[in-house]
């Protein structure tokens, strides 16, 4: 199992992985229009942390770092159907936190969680209480009905991965 972080940089291998992740999101997030998934995945302001087995994508998280405000917005998160509830979602989130802290300099994440995924986000340290000042994020992150805004503070020192 390997964890990587790629964005749309025209590298063939990275692009193949982003297409694999797009297919997982399209299937696992049926309420999201496919064009919207593709647009954000391929947008150069977004990055995707993925879990790969060989060169097959098992799942991933697409996010946008807002470096000057030190927070990231998680746009999409999913694990392929037959690999869910095996702990990959937790490991993926830990890799995301480590990468976002050490490479992007972020301190927090925000996301609109689907109702059925709130339990997963709570287990990853997300809360329904938003402690970040509204001025920092308001107008940057997209409002989205049917989702609950949640926040997670990234520990400044904890080693999230081994
Ligand atoms: N509701 C409640 N608890 C959950 C859920 C859920 N939907 N999914 C996982 N958990 C729990 C697990 O039981 C586990 O608990 P434990 O540590 O006590 O055993 C813990 O969360 C971690 O489970 P993992 O095995 O690491 O999670 P998994 O690999 O299945 O990934 C994920 C979780 C990403 C939600 C996956 O199930 C999935 O792809 N679901 C469908 C798509 C989806 O809902 N994505 C999120 C939409 S919101 C967004 O994208 C911003």
mmCIF file of C-alpha atoms and ligand atoms in Angstrom:
data_model
loop_
_atom_site.group_PDB
_atom_site.id
_atom_site.type_symbol
_atom_site.label_atom_id
_atom_site.label_comp_id
_atom_site.label_asym_id
_atom_site.label_seq_id
_atom_site.Cartn_x
_atom_site.Cartn_y
_atom_site.Cartn_z
ATOM 1 C CA UNK A 1 0.000 0.000 0.000
ATOM 2 C CA UNK A 2 1.365 3.401 -0.918
ATOM 3 C CA UNK A 3 0.179 6.948 -0.131
ATOM 4 C CA UNK A 4 0.881 9.731 -2.635
ATOM 5 C CA UNK A 5 -0.231 13.318 -3.210
ATOM 6 C CA UNK A 6 -0.715 14.367 -6.840
ATOM 7 C CA UNK A 7 -2.261 17.259 -8.696
ATOM 8 C CA UNK A 8 -2.873 18.002 -12.365
ATOM 9 C CA UNK A 9 0.714 18.454 -13.538
ATOM 10 C CA UNK A 10 0.504 16.643 -16.915
ATOM 11 C CA UNK A 11 2.626 13.723 -15.626
ATOM 12 C CA UNK A 12 1.068 10.604 -17.244
ATOM 13 C CA UNK A 13 1.243 8.463 -14.117
ATOM 14 C CA UNK A 14 -0.291 11.199 -11.942
ATOM 15 C CA UNK A 15 -3.058 11.784 -14.476
ATOM 16 C CA UNK A 16 -3.900 8.038 -14.581
ATOM 17 C CA UNK A 17 -4.261 8.064 -10.797
ATOM 18 C CA UNK A 18 -6.484 11.176 -10.856
ATOM 19 C CA UNK A 19 -8.740 9.475 -13.425
ATOM 20 C CA UNK A 20 -8.916 6.364 -11.197
ATOM 21 C CA UNK A 21 -9.862 8.544 -8.227
ATOM 22 C CA UNK A 22 -12.478 10.389 -10.324
ATOM 23 C CA UNK A 23 -14.156 7.023 -11.025
ATOM 24 C CA UNK A 24 -14.252 6.193 -7.290
ATOM 25 C CA UNK A 25 -15.721 9.605 -6.403
ATOM 26 C CA UNK A 26 -18.310 9.348 -9.214
ATOM 27 C CA UNK A 27 -19.519 6.010 -7.823
ATOM 28 C CA UNK A 28 -19.259 6.752 -4.088
ATOM 29 C CA UNK A 29 -20.618 10.321 -4.192
ATOM 30 C CA UNK A 30 -23.697 9.885 -6.412
ATOM 31 C CA UNK A 31 -25.117 13.303 -5.469
ATOM 32 C CA UNK A 32 -22.110 15.123 -6.898
ATOM 33 C CA UNK A 33 -22.340 15.986 -10.605
ATOM 34 C CA UNK A 34 -19.526 14.201 -12.498
ATOM 35 C CA UNK A 35 -18.486 17.425 -14.269
ATOM 36 C CA UNK A 36 -18.022 19.110 -10.877
ATOM 37 C CA UNK A 37 -15.855 16.203 -9.627
ATOM 38 C CA UNK A 38 -13.669 16.392 -12.746
ATOM 39 C CA UNK A 39 -13.437 20.189 -12.551
ATOM 40 C CA UNK A 40 -12.113 20.226 -8.982
ATOM 41 C CA UNK A 41 -9.861 17.156 -9.402
ATOM 42 C CA UNK A 42 -8.201 18.765 -12.435
ATOM 43 C CA UNK A 43 -8.120 22.287 -10.971
ATOM 44 C CA UNK A 44 -4.515 23.220 -10.218
ATOM 45 C CA UNK A 45 -5.443 24.729 -6.848
ATOM 46 C CA UNK A 46 -6.592 21.301 -5.677
ATOM 47 C CA UNK A 47 -4.442 18.342 -4.611
ATOM 48 C CA UNK A 48 -5.376 14.713 -4.060
ATOM 49 C CA UNK A 49 -3.910 12.407 -1.442
ATOM 50 C CA UNK A 50 -4.463 8.838 -2.648
ATOM 51 C CA UNK A 51 -3.984 5.327 -1.401
ATOM 52 C CA UNK A 52 -2.640 3.003 -4.112
ATOM 53 C CA UNK A 53 -2.183 -0.738 -4.256
ATOM 54 C CA UNK A 54 0.356 -1.319 -7.023
ATOM 55 C CA UNK A 55 -0.832 1.225 -9.564
ATOM 56 C CA UNK A 56 -4.535 0.832 -8.692
ATOM 57 C CA UNK A 57 -6.240 3.623 -6.779
ATOM 58 C CA UNK A 58 -8.112 2.376 -3.690
ATOM 59 C CA UNK A 59 -9.343 5.794 -2.509
ATOM 60 C CA UNK A 60 -8.421 9.379 -1.905
ATOM 61 C CA UNK A 61 -9.163 12.844 -0.595
ATOM 62 C CA UNK A 62 -9.199 15.941 -2.811
ATOM 63 C CA UNK A 63 -8.583 19.237 -1.037
ATOM 64 C CA UNK A 64 -7.724 22.843 -1.622
ATOM 65 C CA UNK A 65 -5.080 24.407 0.617
ATOM 66 C CA UNK A 66 -5.638 28.088 1.478
ATOM 67 C CA UNK A 67 -2.060 28.662 2.584
ATOM 68 C CA UNK A 68 -2.329 32.291 3.667
ATOM 69 C CA UNK A 69 -5.279 31.442 5.944
ATOM 70 C CA UNK A 70 -3.629 28.132 6.987
ATOM 71 C CA UNK A 71 -6.720 26.010 6.428
ATOM 72 C CA UNK A 72 -7.651 23.426 3.829
ATOM 73 C CA UNK A 73 -11.062 22.569 2.430
ATOM 74 C CA UNK A 74 -11.743 18.892 1.818
ATOM 75 C CA UNK A 75 -13.882 18.679 -1.315
ATOM 76 C CA UNK A 76 -14.234 14.896 -1.769
ATOM 77 C CA UNK A 77 -13.275 11.836 0.226
ATOM 78 C CA UNK A 78 -13.975 8.191 -0.652
ATOM 79 C CA UNK A 79 -12.663 4.634 -0.561
ATOM 80 C CA UNK A 80 -13.694 2.150 -3.285
ATOM 81 C CA UNK A 81 -16.724 0.011 -2.282
ATOM 82 C CA UNK A 82 -15.017 -3.341 -1.638
ATOM 83 C CA UNK A 83 -12.220 -1.791 0.443
ATOM 84 C CA UNK A 84 -14.322 0.243 2.906
ATOM 85 C CA UNK A 85 -14.253 -0.286 6.683
ATOM 86 C CA UNK A 86 -10.752 -1.803 6.604
ATOM 87 C CA UNK A 87 -9.061 1.251 8.102
ATOM 88 C CA UNK A 88 -7.887 2.790 4.809
ATOM 89 C CA UNK A 89 -10.023 5.909 5.279
ATOM 90 C CA UNK A 90 -8.327 6.553 8.636
ATOM 91 C CA UNK A 91 -4.832 6.026 7.237
ATOM 92 C CA UNK A 92 -5.642 8.275 4.300
ATOM 93 C CA UNK A 93 -6.799 11.079 6.609
ATOM 94 C CA UNK A 94 -3.606 10.735 8.683
ATOM 95 C CA UNK A 95 -1.465 11.064 5.534
ATOM 96 C CA UNK A 96 -3.503 14.081 4.483
ATOM 97 C CA UNK A 97 -2.971 15.766 7.875
ATOM 98 C CA UNK A 98 0.777 15.106 7.802
ATOM 99 C CA UNK A 99 1.130 16.375 4.216
ATOM 100 C CA UNK A 100 -1.049 19.461 4.770
ATOM 101 C CA UNK A 101 0.859 20.426 7.916
ATOM 102 C CA UNK A 102 4.399 19.702 6.704
ATOM 103 C CA UNK A 103 4.127 20.724 3.036
ATOM 104 C CA UNK A 104 1.313 23.326 2.950
ATOM 105 C CA UNK A 105 1.734 24.762 6.469
ATOM 106 C CA UNK A 106 -1.948 24.262 7.358
ATOM 107 C CA UNK A 107 -3.357 24.162 10.892
ATOM 108 C CA UNK A 108 -7.018 23.262 10.203
ATOM 109 C CA UNK A 109 -9.356 21.494 7.832
ATOM 110 C CA UNK A 110 -12.950 22.327 7.032
ATOM 111 C CA UNK A 111 -15.360 20.143 5.122
ATOM 112 C CA UNK A 112 -19.050 19.794 4.361
ATOM 113 C CA UNK A 113 -19.622 16.210 5.477
ATOM 114 C CA UNK A 114 -22.454 14.150 3.972
ATOM 115 C CA UNK A 115 -24.858 13.096 6.716
ATOM 116 C CA UNK A 116 -23.860 9.429 6.403
ATOM 117 C CA UNK A 117 -20.152 10.272 6.712
ATOM 118 C CA UNK A 118 -20.398 12.457 9.850
ATOM 119 C CA UNK A 119 -19.469 9.419 12.019
ATOM 120 C CA UNK A 120 -16.302 8.850 9.998
ATOM 121 C CA UNK A 121 -15.266 12.518 10.278
ATOM 122 C CA UNK A 122 -15.952 12.538 14.049
ATOM 123 C CA UNK A 123 -13.595 9.536 14.364
ATOM 124 C CA UNK A 124 -10.959 11.515 12.443
ATOM 125 C CA UNK A 125 -11.156 14.364 14.988
ATOM 126 C CA UNK A 126 -13.641 16.638 13.196
ATOM 127 C CA UNK A 127 -16.203 18.587 15.249
ATOM 128 C CA UNK A 128 -19.502 20.236 14.404
ATOM 129 C CA UNK A 129 -18.347 23.286 16.362
ATOM 130 C CA UNK A 130 -16.389 25.688 14.165
ATOM 131 C CA UNK A 131 -13.659 27.378 16.199
ATOM 132 C CA UNK A 132 -11.964 29.192 13.297
ATOM 133 C CA UNK A 133 -13.068 32.815 12.974
ATOM 134 C CA UNK A 134 -15.696 33.119 10.270
ATOM 135 C CA UNK A 135 -13.700 35.952 8.577
ATOM 136 C CA UNK A 136 -10.923 33.443 7.830
ATOM 137 C CA UNK A 137 -13.042 31.054 5.779
ATOM 138 C CA UNK A 138 -16.308 32.794 4.893
ATOM 139 C CA UNK A 139 -16.489 33.413 1.156
ATOM 140 C CA UNK A 140 -13.660 30.940 0.462
ATOM 141 C CA UNK A 141 -15.434 27.667 0.996
ATOM 142 C CA UNK A 142 -18.473 26.770 -0.997
ATOM 143 C CA UNK A 143 -21.791 26.377 0.790
ATOM 144 C CA UNK A 144 -23.311 23.018 0.022
ATOM 145 C CA UNK A 145 -26.798 21.840 1.060
ATOM 146 C CA UNK A 146 -27.213 18.424 2.512
ATOM 147 C CA UNK A 147 -23.836 18.617 4.213
ATOM 148 C CA UNK A 148 -22.767 19.612 7.689
ATOM 149 C CA UNK A 149 -19.806 21.979 8.055
ATOM 150 C CA UNK A 150 -17.142 20.344 10.244
ATOM 151 C CA UNK A 151 -13.690 21.413 11.429
ATOM 152 C CA UNK A 152 -10.529 19.585 12.435
ATOM 153 C CA UNK A 153 -7.436 21.047 14.071
ATOM 154 C CA UNK A 154 -4.170 19.501 12.894
ATOM 155 C CA UNK A 155 -1.811 18.769 15.778
ATOM 156 C CA UNK A 156 1.360 20.851 15.318
ATOM 157 C CA UNK A 157 3.762 18.054 16.344
ATOM 158 C CA UNK A 158 2.057 14.639 16.351
ATOM 159 C CA UNK A 159 3.601 12.104 13.940
ATOM 160 C CA UNK A 160 0.478 11.051 12.017
ATOM 161 C CA UNK A 161 2.210 8.404 9.896
ATOM 162 C CA UNK A 162 5.022 5.940 10.545
HETATM 163 N N1 LIG B 1 -20.467 6.369 9.384
HETATM 164 C C1 LIG B 1 -20.018 6.122 10.622
HETATM 165 N N2 LIG B 1 -18.820 5.589 10.901
HETATM 166 C C2 LIG B 1 -18.066 5.260 9.854
HETATM 167 C C3 LIG B 1 -18.465 5.469 8.513
HETATM 168 C C4 LIG B 1 -19.718 6.047 8.307
HETATM 169 N N3 LIG B 1 -20.186 6.287 7.062
HETATM 170 N N4 LIG B 1 -17.497 5.029 7.689
HETATM 171 C C5 LIG B 1 -16.522 4.562 8.495
HETATM 172 N N5 LIG B 1 -16.877 4.716 9.786
HETATM 173 C C6 LIG B 1 -16.112 4.361 10.961
HETATM 174 C C7 LIG B 1 -15.611 2.947 10.932
HETATM 175 O O1 LIG B 1 -16.555 2.068 11.520
HETATM 176 C C8 LIG B 1 -14.346 3.041 11.739
HETATM 177 O O2 LIG B 1 -14.640 3.034 13.127
HETATM 178 P P1 LIG B 1 -13.696 2.215 14.173
HETATM 179 O O3 LIG B 1 -12.361 2.928 14.078
HETATM 180 O O4 LIG B 1 -14.398 2.409 15.456
HETATM 181 O O5 LIG B 1 -13.647 0.823 13.651
HETATM 182 C C9 LIG B 1 -13.840 4.447 11.415
HETATM 183 O O6 LIG B 1 -14.955 5.191 10.959
HETATM 184 C C10 LIG B 1 -12.785 4.458 10.335
HETATM 185 O O7 LIG B 1 -13.150 3.564 9.321
HETATM 186 P P2 LIG B 1 -12.250 3.258 8.062
HETATM 187 O O8 LIG B 1 -12.250 1.795 7.787
HETATM 188 O O9 LIG B 1 -10.934 3.924 8.209
HETATM 189 O O10 LIG B 1 -13.125 4.027 6.967
HETATM 190 P P3 LIG B 1 -13.237 3.696 5.404
HETATM 191 O O11 LIG B 1 -11.962 3.173 4.880
HETATM 192 O O12 LIG B 1 -14.472 2.929 5.128
HETATM 193 O O13 LIG B 1 -13.445 5.178 4.819
HETATM 194 C C11 LIG B 1 -15.260 6.580 4.058
HETATM 195 C C12 LIG B 1 -14.535 5.968 5.278
HETATM 196 C C13 LIG B 1 -14.279 7.452 3.265
HETATM 197 C C14 LIG B 1 -16.407 7.458 4.584
HETATM 198 C C15 LIG B 1 -15.773 5.426 3.153
HETATM 199 O O14 LIG B 1 -16.592 4.579 3.895
HETATM 200 C C16 LIG B 1 -16.502 5.882 1.912
HETATM 201 O O15 LIG B 1 -15.899 6.073 0.871
HETATM 202 N N6 LIG B 1 -17.849 6.049 1.995
HETATM 203 C C17 LIG B 1 -18.671 6.429 0.844
HETATM 204 C C18 LIG B 1 -18.377 7.839 0.356
HETATM 205 C C19 LIG B 1 -18.555 8.907 1.423
HETATM 206 O O16 LIG B 1 -19.535 8.943 2.168
HETATM 207 N N7 LIG B 1 -17.576 9.843 1.495
HETATM 208 C C20 LIG B 1 -17.590 11.018 2.361
HETATM 209 C C21 LIG B 1 -18.511 12.035 1.794
HETATM 210 S S1 LIG B 1 -18.315 13.660 2.499
HETATM 211 C C22 LIG B 1 -17.075 14.352 1.600
HETATM 212 O O17 LIG B 1 -16.558 13.792 0.659
HETATM 213 C C23 LIG B 1 -16.583 15.695 1.999
#
